[in-house]
Amino acid sequence: MATTLTQISSRAWEHPADRAALNTLRAIPGFDEVVRKIAGLLGERGVRQLFLANAVKVGPQQRPKLDALYTDVLATLDWPERPELYVSQTPFVNAMAVGFDKPFIVLNSATIGLLNSEEERRFILAHELGHIMSGHTTYTTIAIIILTVGLRNLPFMAGVAILPFQLALLEWYRKAELSCDRAGLLGTQDVFASMRTFLKMAGGGAGDDTVDLDAFMAQAAEYEEMGGAWDTVIKLLNTALRDHPFNTVRAAELQRWVRSGEYDSIVAGNYMRRGGEGDRPLSDDYAEAGTYYRDQTTQVVSQISDALGRARDAFTQAFRDNTK
């Protein structure tokens, strides 16, 4: 049985790059105006109609097992409110927490079909609740609307620098996912099931075959360590326009968090409580994020330097050979 994390603050699990990326996004000229106009255009009722036109509300009589599991997740993360939970008949594996004033959670039916253990479903529910507890949903909703409708189809986006806006929004979106993967783990407190969730989202269910989590984690390590500078450039290009990190990246990032000892410390009761966050200087968020990005890029810079060094040596040698 999962340990109840009484009065846990979302700051306990938020990724160091999450808040910094959001603050960077907010600093883009016109961002607050875009948020205000989209929220005003649709309103809370419009958002519900947009996402709930063809979904079923979960409750004691409607999917009671899922409802009971959701109750357990709310209790584990000690969240007093009960955001509405819906299941949508959708063939794509996904889930989302959306809304402005009263956010709610939607699970795609394909997600429930793929994640057939209670702990895997608990992970997804806790992940989405983490978005609500972290206050992500306003920005997530804006991101989904913009990515679905398209920036150029929103008349009030005229004059906004579209590509920087989109890239900054997606960068934050990906970092918010890393934050809430931690919330998902705290909600289930089962590392194996959490990592298995990423395995399934990456490659589907095993069916009548066999899958191996250790092999998947080795694959995740291989992806992070593979290649040189050009491979790194390709990774950046492949990621820049995605709203979610790759599942191998998510698994590796969550495993690093577990190995850091922070997860065990939180489960043991050493975490920030709600109301005790205080005023955190923006510079602290950037400092922590800077450490994260520096750790991520140190290897990249080393690889680029090595590549340049090899190119210089090859050019020098070729020049000498041609002048003999």
PDB file of C-alpha atoms in Angstrom, residues 157-310:
ATOM      1  CA  MET A 157      -1.614  35.850 -33.146  1.00  0.00           C
ATOM      2  CA  ALA A 158      -0.775  38.354 -35.885  1.00  0.00           C
ATOM      3  CA  GLY A 159       2.498  40.061 -35.075  1.00  0.00           C
ATOM      4  CA  VAL A 160       3.678  37.352 -32.660  1.00  0.00           C
ATOM      5  CA  ALA A 161       7.016  35.723 -33.453  1.00  0.00           C
ATOM      6  CA  ILE A 162       5.540  32.301 -34.146  1.00  0.00           C
ATOM      7  CA  LEU A 163       8.530  29.946 -34.188  1.00  0.00           C
ATOM      8  CA  PRO A 164      10.200  31.204 -30.962  1.00  0.00           C
ATOM      9  CA  PHE A 165       6.805  31.140 -29.269  1.00  0.00           C
ATOM     10  CA  GLN A 166       6.118  27.579 -30.398  1.00  0.00           C
ATOM     11  CA  LEU A 167       9.593  26.301 -29.539  1.00  0.00           C
ATOM     12  CA  ALA A 168       9.497  27.865 -26.066  1.00  0.00           C
ATOM     13  CA  LEU A 169       6.016  26.478 -25.423  1.00  0.00           C
ATOM     14  CA  LEU A 170       7.058  22.972 -26.439  1.00  0.00           C
ATOM     15  CA  GLU A 171      10.265  23.140 -24.411  1.00  0.00           C
ATOM     16  CA  TRP A 172       8.226  23.932 -21.305  1.00  0.00           C
ATOM     17  CA  TYR A 173       5.633  21.263 -22.176  1.00  0.00           C
ATOM     18  CA  ARG A 174       8.337  18.583 -22.308  1.00  0.00           C
ATOM     19  CA  LYS A 175       9.870  19.669 -18.999  1.00  0.00           C
ATOM     20  CA  ALA A 176       6.423  19.697 -17.358  1.00  0.00           C
ATOM     21  CA  GLU A 177       6.070  16.061 -18.425  1.00  0.00           C
ATOM     22  CA  LEU A 178       9.311  15.208 -16.626  1.00  0.00           C
ATOM     23  CA  SER A 179       7.967  16.875 -13.476  1.00  0.00           C
ATOM     24  CA  CYS A 180       4.760  14.908 -13.548  1.00  0.00           C
ATOM     25  CA  ASP A 181       6.481  11.604 -14.246  1.00  0.00           C
ATOM     26  CA  ARG A 182       7.872  12.106 -10.747  1.00  0.00           C
ATOM     27  CA  ALA A 183       4.363  12.770  -9.443  1.00  0.00           C
ATOM     28  CA  GLY A 184       3.264   9.572 -11.171  1.00  0.00           C
ATOM     29  CA  LEU A 185       5.940   7.582  -9.374  1.00  0.00           C
ATOM     30  CA  LEU A 186       5.023   9.148  -6.037  1.00  0.00           C
ATOM     31  CA  GLY A 187       1.389   8.257  -6.668  1.00  0.00           C
ATOM     32  CA  THR A 188       2.092   4.592  -7.310  1.00  0.00           C
ATOM     33  CA  GLN A 189       5.377   4.180  -5.365  1.00  0.00           C
ATOM     34  CA  ASP A 190       6.253   1.280  -7.643  1.00  0.00           C
ATOM     35  CA  VAL A 191       9.410   1.962  -9.656  1.00  0.00           C
ATOM     36  CA  PHE A 192       9.065  -1.205 -11.729  1.00  0.00           C
ATOM     37  CA  ALA A 193       5.477  -0.443 -12.789  1.00  0.00           C
ATOM     38  CA  SER A 194       6.371   3.166 -13.586  1.00  0.00           C
ATOM     39  CA  MET A 195       9.231   2.153 -15.872  1.00  0.00           C
ATOM     40  CA  ARG A 196       7.075  -0.567 -17.427  1.00  0.00           C
ATOM     41  CA  THR A 197       4.565   2.141 -18.343  1.00  0.00           C
ATOM     42  CA  PHE A 198       7.200   3.884 -20.472  1.00  0.00           C
ATOM     43  CA  LEU A 199       8.112   0.553 -22.060  1.00  0.00           C
ATOM     44  CA  LYS A 200       4.510  -0.036 -23.089  1.00  0.00           C
ATOM     45  CA  MET A 201       3.998   3.514 -24.346  1.00  0.00           C
ATOM     46  CA  ALA A 202       7.129   3.141 -26.465  1.00  0.00           C
ATOM     47  CA  GLY A 203       6.433  -0.282 -27.950  1.00  0.00           C
ATOM     48  CA  GLY A 204       2.925  -1.394 -27.054  1.00  0.00           C
ATOM     49  CA  GLY A 205       1.869  -4.448 -25.108  1.00  0.00           C
ATOM     50  CA  ALA A 206       3.633  -7.780 -25.358  1.00  0.00           C
ATOM     51  CA  GLY A 207       0.591  -9.671 -26.688  1.00  0.00           C
ATOM     52  CA  ASP A 208       1.559 -13.332 -26.992  1.00  0.00           C
ATOM     53  CA  ASP A 209       5.264 -12.432 -26.850  1.00  0.00           C
ATOM     54  CA  THR A 210       7.660 -11.273 -24.123  1.00  0.00           C
ATOM     55  CA  VAL A 211       9.137  -7.873 -23.320  1.00  0.00           C
ATOM     56  CA  ASP A 212      12.014  -7.155 -20.967  1.00  0.00           C
ATOM     57  CA  LEU A 213      12.254  -4.001 -18.840  1.00  0.00           C
ATOM     58  CA  ASP A 214      16.006  -4.344 -18.240  1.00  0.00           C
ATOM     59  CA  ALA A 215      16.588  -4.449 -21.997  1.00  0.00           C
ATOM     60  CA  PHE A 216      14.444  -1.336 -22.412  1.00  0.00           C
ATOM     61  CA  MET A 217      16.424   0.553 -19.756  1.00  0.00           C
ATOM     62  CA  ALA A 218      19.644  -0.512 -21.499  1.00  0.00           C
ATOM     63  CA  GLN A 219      18.141   0.852 -24.726  1.00  0.00           C
ATOM     64  CA  ALA A 220      17.375   4.138 -22.955  1.00  0.00           C
ATOM     65  CA  ALA A 221      21.005   4.391 -21.831  1.00  0.00           C
ATOM     66  CA  GLU A 222      22.190   3.567 -25.347  1.00  0.00           C
ATOM     67  CA  TYR A 223      20.063   6.354 -26.824  1.00  0.00           C
ATOM     68  CA  GLU A 224      21.460   8.914 -24.385  1.00  0.00           C
ATOM     69  CA  GLU A 225      25.071   7.844 -24.907  1.00  0.00           C
ATOM     70  CA  MET A 226      25.089   7.041 -28.613  1.00  0.00           C
ATOM     71  CA  GLY A 227      27.052   8.773 -31.306  1.00  0.00           C
ATOM     72  CA  GLY A 228      28.880  12.038 -31.507  1.00  0.00           C
ATOM     73  CA  ALA A 229      28.120  15.651 -32.235  1.00  0.00           C
ATOM     74  CA  TRP A 230      26.017  15.006 -35.348  1.00  0.00           C
ATOM     75  CA  ASP A 231      23.866  12.475 -33.487  1.00  0.00           C
ATOM     76  CA  THR A 232      23.271  15.145 -30.849  1.00  0.00           C
ATOM     77  CA  VAL A 233      22.169  17.649 -33.486  1.00  0.00           C
ATOM     78  CA  ILE A 234      19.748  15.073 -34.908  1.00  0.00           C
ATOM     79  CA  LYS A 235      18.336  14.436 -31.422  1.00  0.00           C
ATOM     80  CA  LEU A 236      17.719  18.165 -30.949  1.00  0.00           C
ATOM     81  CA  LEU A 237      16.004  18.442 -34.333  1.00  0.00           C
ATOM     82  CA  ASN A 238      13.878  15.367 -33.665  1.00  0.00           C
ATOM     83  CA  THR A 239      12.799  16.725 -30.272  1.00  0.00           C
ATOM     84  CA  ALA A 240      12.281  20.445 -30.902  1.00  0.00           C
ATOM     85  CA  LEU A 241       8.725  20.190 -32.248  1.00  0.00           C
ATOM     86  CA  ARG A 242       7.514  17.368 -29.960  1.00  0.00           C
ATOM     87  CA  ASP A 243       5.114  17.993 -27.093  1.00  0.00           C
ATOM     88  CA  HIS A 244       6.336  14.953 -25.110  1.00  0.00           C
ATOM     89  CA  PRO A 245       9.876  13.689 -24.523  1.00  0.00           C
ATOM     90  CA  PHE A 246      10.711  10.295 -25.989  1.00  0.00           C
ATOM     91  CA  ASN A 247       9.725   7.466 -23.656  1.00  0.00           C
ATOM     92  CA  THR A 248      13.302   6.213 -23.381  1.00  0.00           C
ATOM     93  CA  VAL A 249      14.342   9.707 -22.262  1.00  0.00           C
ATOM     94  CA  ARG A 250      11.516   9.841 -19.718  1.00  0.00           C
ATOM     95  CA  ALA A 251      12.484   6.459 -18.286  1.00  0.00           C
ATOM     96  CA  ALA A 252      16.158   7.413 -17.996  1.00  0.00           C
ATOM     97  CA  GLU A 253      15.331  10.787 -16.431  1.00  0.00           C
ATOM     98  CA  LEU A 254      13.026   9.230 -13.840  1.00  0.00           C
ATOM     99  CA  GLN A 255      15.613   6.564 -13.050  1.00  0.00           C
ATOM    100  CA  ARG A 256      18.194   9.299 -12.426  1.00  0.00           C
ATOM    101  CA  TRP A 257      15.793  10.961  -9.990  1.00  0.00           C
ATOM    102  CA  VAL A 258      15.326   7.685  -8.112  1.00  0.00           C
ATOM    103  CA  ARG A 259      19.096   7.097  -7.986  1.00  0.00           C
ATOM    104  CA  SER A 260      19.645  10.623  -6.637  1.00  0.00           C
ATOM    105  CA  GLY A 261      17.859   9.584  -3.452  1.00  0.00           C
ATOM    106  CA  GLU A 262      15.185  12.300  -3.693  1.00  0.00           C
ATOM    107  CA  TYR A 263      12.382   9.805  -4.307  1.00  0.00           C
ATOM    108  CA  ASP A 264      13.228   7.675  -1.260  1.00  0.00           C
ATOM    109  CA  SER A 265      13.616  10.804   0.854  1.00  0.00           C
ATOM    110  CA  ILE A 266      10.125  12.004  -0.091  1.00  0.00           C
ATOM    111  CA  VAL A 267       8.508   8.636   0.605  1.00  0.00           C
ATOM    112  CA  ALA A 268      10.281   8.678   3.989  1.00  0.00           C
ATOM    113  CA  GLY A 269       8.509  11.961   4.780  1.00  0.00           C
ATOM    114  CA  ASN A 270      11.209  14.498   3.940  1.00  0.00           C
ATOM    115  CA  TYR A 271       9.468  16.853   1.548  1.00  0.00           C
ATOM    116  CA  MET A 272       8.100  20.377   1.229  1.00  0.00           C
ATOM    117  CA  ARG A 273       4.545  20.826   2.504  1.00  0.00           C
ATOM    118  CA  ARG A 274       1.866  22.975   0.902  1.00  0.00           C
ATOM    119  CA  GLY A 275       1.931  26.478   2.276  1.00  0.00           C
ATOM    120  CA  GLY A 276       5.609  26.252   3.150  1.00  0.00           C
ATOM    121  CA  GLU A 277       7.004  27.127  -0.269  1.00  0.00           C
ATOM    122  CA  GLY A 278       7.672  30.787   0.517  1.00  0.00           C
ATOM    123  CA  ASP A 279       8.802  33.244  -2.126  1.00  0.00           C
ATOM    124  CA  ARG A 280      11.412  31.601  -4.272  1.00  0.00           C
ATOM    125  CA  PRO A 281      13.655  33.973  -6.258  1.00  0.00           C
ATOM    126  CA  LEU A 282      13.502  33.441  -9.993  1.00  0.00           C
ATOM    127  CA  SER A 283      17.296  33.293  -9.985  1.00  0.00           C
ATOM    128  CA  ASP A 284      17.135  30.066  -7.935  1.00  0.00           C
ATOM    129  CA  ASP A 285      14.964  28.391 -10.559  1.00  0.00           C
ATOM    130  CA  TYR A 286      17.376  29.402 -13.296  1.00  0.00           C
ATOM    131  CA  ALA A 287      20.372  28.267 -11.248  1.00  0.00           C
ATOM    132  CA  GLU A 288      18.907  24.783 -10.733  1.00  0.00           C
ATOM    133  CA  ALA A 289      17.837  24.579 -14.359  1.00  0.00           C
ATOM    134  CA  GLY A 290      21.281  25.739 -15.407  1.00  0.00           C
ATOM    135  CA  THR A 291      22.843  22.847 -13.539  1.00  0.00           C
ATOM    136  CA  TYR A 292      20.501  20.430 -15.302  1.00  0.00           C
ATOM    137  CA  TYR A 293      21.175  21.846 -18.756  1.00  0.00           C
ATOM    138  CA  ARG A 294      24.900  22.069 -18.023  1.00  0.00           C
ATOM    139  CA  ASP A 295      24.992  18.395 -17.086  1.00  0.00           C
ATOM    140  CA  GLN A 296      23.081  17.579 -20.262  1.00  0.00           C
ATOM    141  CA  THR A 297      25.321  19.653 -22.516  1.00  0.00           C
ATOM    142  CA  THR A 298      28.774  18.973 -21.055  1.00  0.00           C
ATOM    143  CA  GLN A 299      28.991  15.698 -22.945  1.00  0.00           C
ATOM    144  CA  VAL A 300      27.664  17.381 -26.094  1.00  0.00           C
ATOM    145  CA  VAL A 301      30.312  20.114 -25.959  1.00  0.00           C
ATOM    146  CA  SER A 302      32.992  17.496 -25.371  1.00  0.00           C
ATOM    147  CA  GLN A 303      31.793  15.512 -28.383  1.00  0.00           C
ATOM    148  CA  ILE A 304      31.751  18.616 -30.598  1.00  0.00           C
ATOM    149  CA  SER A 305      35.244  19.596 -29.428  1.00  0.00           C
ATOM    150  CA  ASP A 306      36.518  16.104 -30.161  1.00  0.00           C
ATOM    151  CA  ALA A 307      34.924  16.168 -33.617  1.00  0.00           C
ATOM    152  CA  LEU A 308      36.467  19.553 -34.406  1.00  0.00           C
ATOM    153  CA  GLY A 309      39.814  18.332 -33.130  1.00  0.00           C
ATOM    154  CA  ARG A 310      39.698  15.247 -35.326  1.00  0.00           C
TER     155      ARG A 310
END
